[in-house]
Amino acid sequence: MRTLLSAATGPPTILLTTALVAVLCFWLLVAAGLTSAGSFDADVNLRAWGMDGVPVSVAVSTLTAVAWALSVGGVFLWEACAPASPATGVLCMVWPVAALPVAWRLTCLFVRPLHRLFPDEPDSPPDRGRARDHVDHAT
């Protein structure tokens, strides 16, 4: 238990732990009806990040949870299984940073099927070339 607590509160994972606490507080506010899940969607387009079709809060919450789980899990395994050495200390510092791109890619895969649950979210725009061809043939 001490190793898990150390992994969750040690640097640099403490940043992800803090972000996860903020996400949990946000979803508690949503559950209490004090805010809505789509309250951050005003001008944000997640298409460039591969997470379109879901509210920003869902995408960012998923990214935060996956990054935190990968970070804490990796650091926990390094600390529990590897012998204490300077190399292990360096790996425990580098692992959370290296886990971020993996978490982003996994989040893209996780939110893709969720877009069906949010029909009011804009899907990817239609192919403009196809629309233009259709207009050209109509004239």
CSV table of C-alpha atoms in Angstrom, one decimal:
chain,number,residue,atom,x,y,z
A,1,MET,CA,0.0,0.0,0.0
A,2,ARG,CA,2.9,2.3,0.8
A,3,THR,CA,4.4,1.7,-2.6
A,4,LEU,CA,1.1,2.5,-4.4
A,5,LEU,CA,0.7,5.7,-2.3
A,6,SER,CA,4.3,6.6,-3.1
A,7,ALA,CA,3.7,6.0,-6.8
A,8,ALA,CA,0.6,8.2,-6.9
A,9,THR,CA,2.0,11.1,-4.9
A,10,GLY,CA,5.6,11.1,-6.2
A,11,PRO,CA,7.0,13.4,-8.8
A,12,PRO,CA,6.0,13.8,-11.7
A,13,THR,CA,2.9,11.6,-11.2
A,14,ILE,CA,1.6,14.0,-8.5
A,15,LEU,CA,0.6,16.3,-11.4
A,16,LEU,CA,-1.7,13.6,-12.9
A,17,THR,CA,-3.0,12.8,-9.4
A,18,THR,CA,-4.0,16.4,-9.0
A,19,ALA,CA,-5.6,16.5,-12.4
A,20,LEU,CA,-7.5,13.3,-11.5
A,21,VAL,CA,-8.8,14.8,-8.3
A,22,ALA,CA,-10.0,17.9,-10.3
A,23,VAL,CA,-11.8,15.5,-12.8
A,24,LEU,CA,-13.5,13.6,-10.0
A,25,CYS,CA,-14.7,16.9,-8.4
A,26,PHE,CA,-16.1,18.0,-11.8
A,27,TRP,CA,-18.0,14.8,-12.2
A,28,LEU,CA,-19.3,15.1,-8.7
A,29,LEU,CA,-20.6,18.5,-9.6
A,30,VAL,CA,-22.2,17.0,-12.7
A,31,ALA,CA,-23.8,14.3,-10.6
A,32,ALA,CA,-25.2,16.9,-8.2
A,33,GLY,CA,-26.7,18.8,-11.1
A,34,LEU,CA,-24.6,21.9,-10.5
A,35,THR,CA,-23.1,21.8,-14.0
A,36,SER,CA,-23.4,19.8,-17.2
A,37,ALA,CA,-21.0,17.4,-19.0
A,38,GLY,CA,-21.0,19.7,-22.0
A,39,SER,CA,-20.1,22.9,-20.2
A,40,PHE,CA,-16.6,23.1,-21.8
A,41,ASP,CA,-17.6,22.6,-25.4
A,42,ALA,CA,-18.0,26.3,-26.5
A,43,ASP,CA,-15.2,26.7,-28.9
A,44,VAL,CA,-13.1,23.5,-28.7
A,45,ASN,CA,-12.7,21.2,-31.6
A,46,LEU,CA,-11.2,17.9,-30.7
A,47,ARG,CA,-11.0,16.6,-34.3
A,48,ALA,CA,-7.4,17.4,-34.6
A,49,TRP,CA,-6.6,15.3,-31.5
A,50,GLY,CA,-8.7,12.4,-32.8
A,51,MET,CA,-11.3,12.7,-30.1
A,52,ASP,CA,-14.2,14.3,-31.9
A,53,GLY,CA,-17.8,13.4,-31.4
A,54,VAL,CA,-17.8,13.5,-27.5
A,55,PRO,CA,-17.9,16.4,-25.1
A,56,VAL,CA,-14.6,17.9,-24.2
A,57,SER,CA,-15.1,16.9,-20.5
A,58,VAL,CA,-15.5,13.2,-21.5
A,59,ALA,CA,-12.4,13.2,-23.7
A,60,VAL,CA,-10.2,15.1,-21.1
A,61,SER,CA,-11.5,13.0,-18.2
A,62,THR,CA,-10.8,9.8,-20.1
A,63,LEU,CA,-7.3,11.1,-21.0
A,64,THR,CA,-6.6,12.0,-17.4
A,65,ALA,CA,-7.8,8.7,-16.0
A,66,VAL,CA,-5.9,6.6,-18.5
A,67,ALA,CA,-2.7,8.7,-18.1
A,68,TRP,CA,-2.9,8.4,-14.4
A,69,ALA,CA,-3.5,4.7,-14.4
A,70,LEU,CA,-0.6,4.1,-16.8
A,71,SER,CA,1.7,6.4,-14.8
A,72,VAL,CA,0.8,5.0,-11.4
A,73,GLY,CA,0.8,1.4,-12.6
A,74,GLY,CA,4.1,1.7,-14.3
A,75,VAL,CA,5.8,3.5,-11.4
A,76,PHE,CA,4.3,1.0,-9.0
A,77,LEU,CA,5.7,-1.9,-11.0
A,78,TRP,CA,9.1,-0.3,-11.3
A,79,GLU,CA,9.3,0.3,-7.5
A,80,ALA,CA,7.9,-3.1,-6.5
A,81,CYS,CA,9.8,-5.3,-8.9
A,82,ALA,CA,13.0,-3.6,-9.8
A,83,PRO,CA,15.9,-3.4,-7.3
A,84,ALA,CA,16.5,0.0,-5.8
A,85,SER,CA,19.1,1.8,-7.9
A,86,PRO,CA,19.7,5.1,-9.6
A,87,ALA,CA,18.5,3.7,-12.9
A,88,THR,CA,15.2,2.7,-11.2
A,89,GLY,CA,14.8,6.2,-9.9
A,90,VAL,CA,15.3,7.7,-13.3
A,91,LEU,CA,12.9,5.2,-14.9
A,92,CYS,CA,10.3,6.2,-12.3
A,93,MET,CA,10.7,9.8,-13.3
A,94,VAL,CA,10.6,9.2,-17.0
A,95,TRP,CA,7.8,6.7,-17.1
A,96,PRO,CA,4.9,9.1,-16.4
A,97,VAL,CA,6.1,11.4,-19.1
A,98,ALA,CA,6.5,8.5,-21.6
A,99,ALA,CA,3.0,7.3,-20.6
A,100,LEU,CA,1.3,10.4,-21.9
A,101,PRO,CA,1.5,9.7,-25.6
A,102,VAL,CA,0.3,6.1,-25.0
A,103,ALA,CA,-2.6,7.5,-22.9
A,104,TRP,CA,-3.5,9.9,-25.7
A,105,ARG,CA,-3.6,7.1,-28.3
A,106,LEU,CA,-5.7,4.8,-26.0
A,107,THR,CA,-8.1,7.7,-25.3
A,108,CYS,CA,-8.6,8.1,-29.0
A,109,LEU,CA,-9.5,4.5,-29.2
A,110,PHE,CA,-11.8,4.6,-26.1
A,111,VAL,CA,-13.8,7.7,-27.1
A,112,ARG,CA,-14.4,6.6,-30.7
A,113,PRO,CA,-17.3,4.2,-29.9
A,114,LEU,CA,-18.7,6.7,-27.4
A,115,HIS,CA,-19.7,9.2,-30.1
A,116,ARG,CA,-23.0,7.3,-30.5
A,117,LEU,CA,-24.0,8.2,-27.0
A,118,PHE,CA,-23.7,11.9,-27.7
A,119,PRO,CA,-25.8,12.6,-30.8
A,120,ASP,CA,-25.8,16.4,-30.3
A,121,GLU,CA,-22.0,16.5,-30.7
A,122,PRO,CA,-20.9,17.4,-34.2
A,123,ASP,CA,-19.5,14.5,-36.2
A,124,SER,CA,-16.7,15.0,-38.6
A,125,PRO,CA,-17.7,17.5,-41.4
A,126,PRO,CA,-18.7,16.0,-44.7
A,127,ASP,CA,-16.1,15.6,-47.4
A,128,ARG,CA,-16.0,18.9,-49.2
A,129,GLY,CA,-14.7,17.4,-52.4
A,130,ARG,CA,-17.6,15.1,-52.7
A,131,ALA,CA,-20.1,17.9,-52.0
A,132,ARG,CA,-18.4,20.1,-54.6
A,133,ASP,CA,-18.6,17.2,-57.2
A,134,HIS,CA,-22.3,16.8,-56.4
A,135,VAL,CA,-22.9,20.5,-57.0
A,136,ASP,CA,-20.9,20.5,-60.2
A,137,HIS,CA,-22.9,17.6,-61.7
A,138,ALA,CA,-26.2,19.2,-60.7
A,139,THR,CA,-25.4,22.4,-62.8
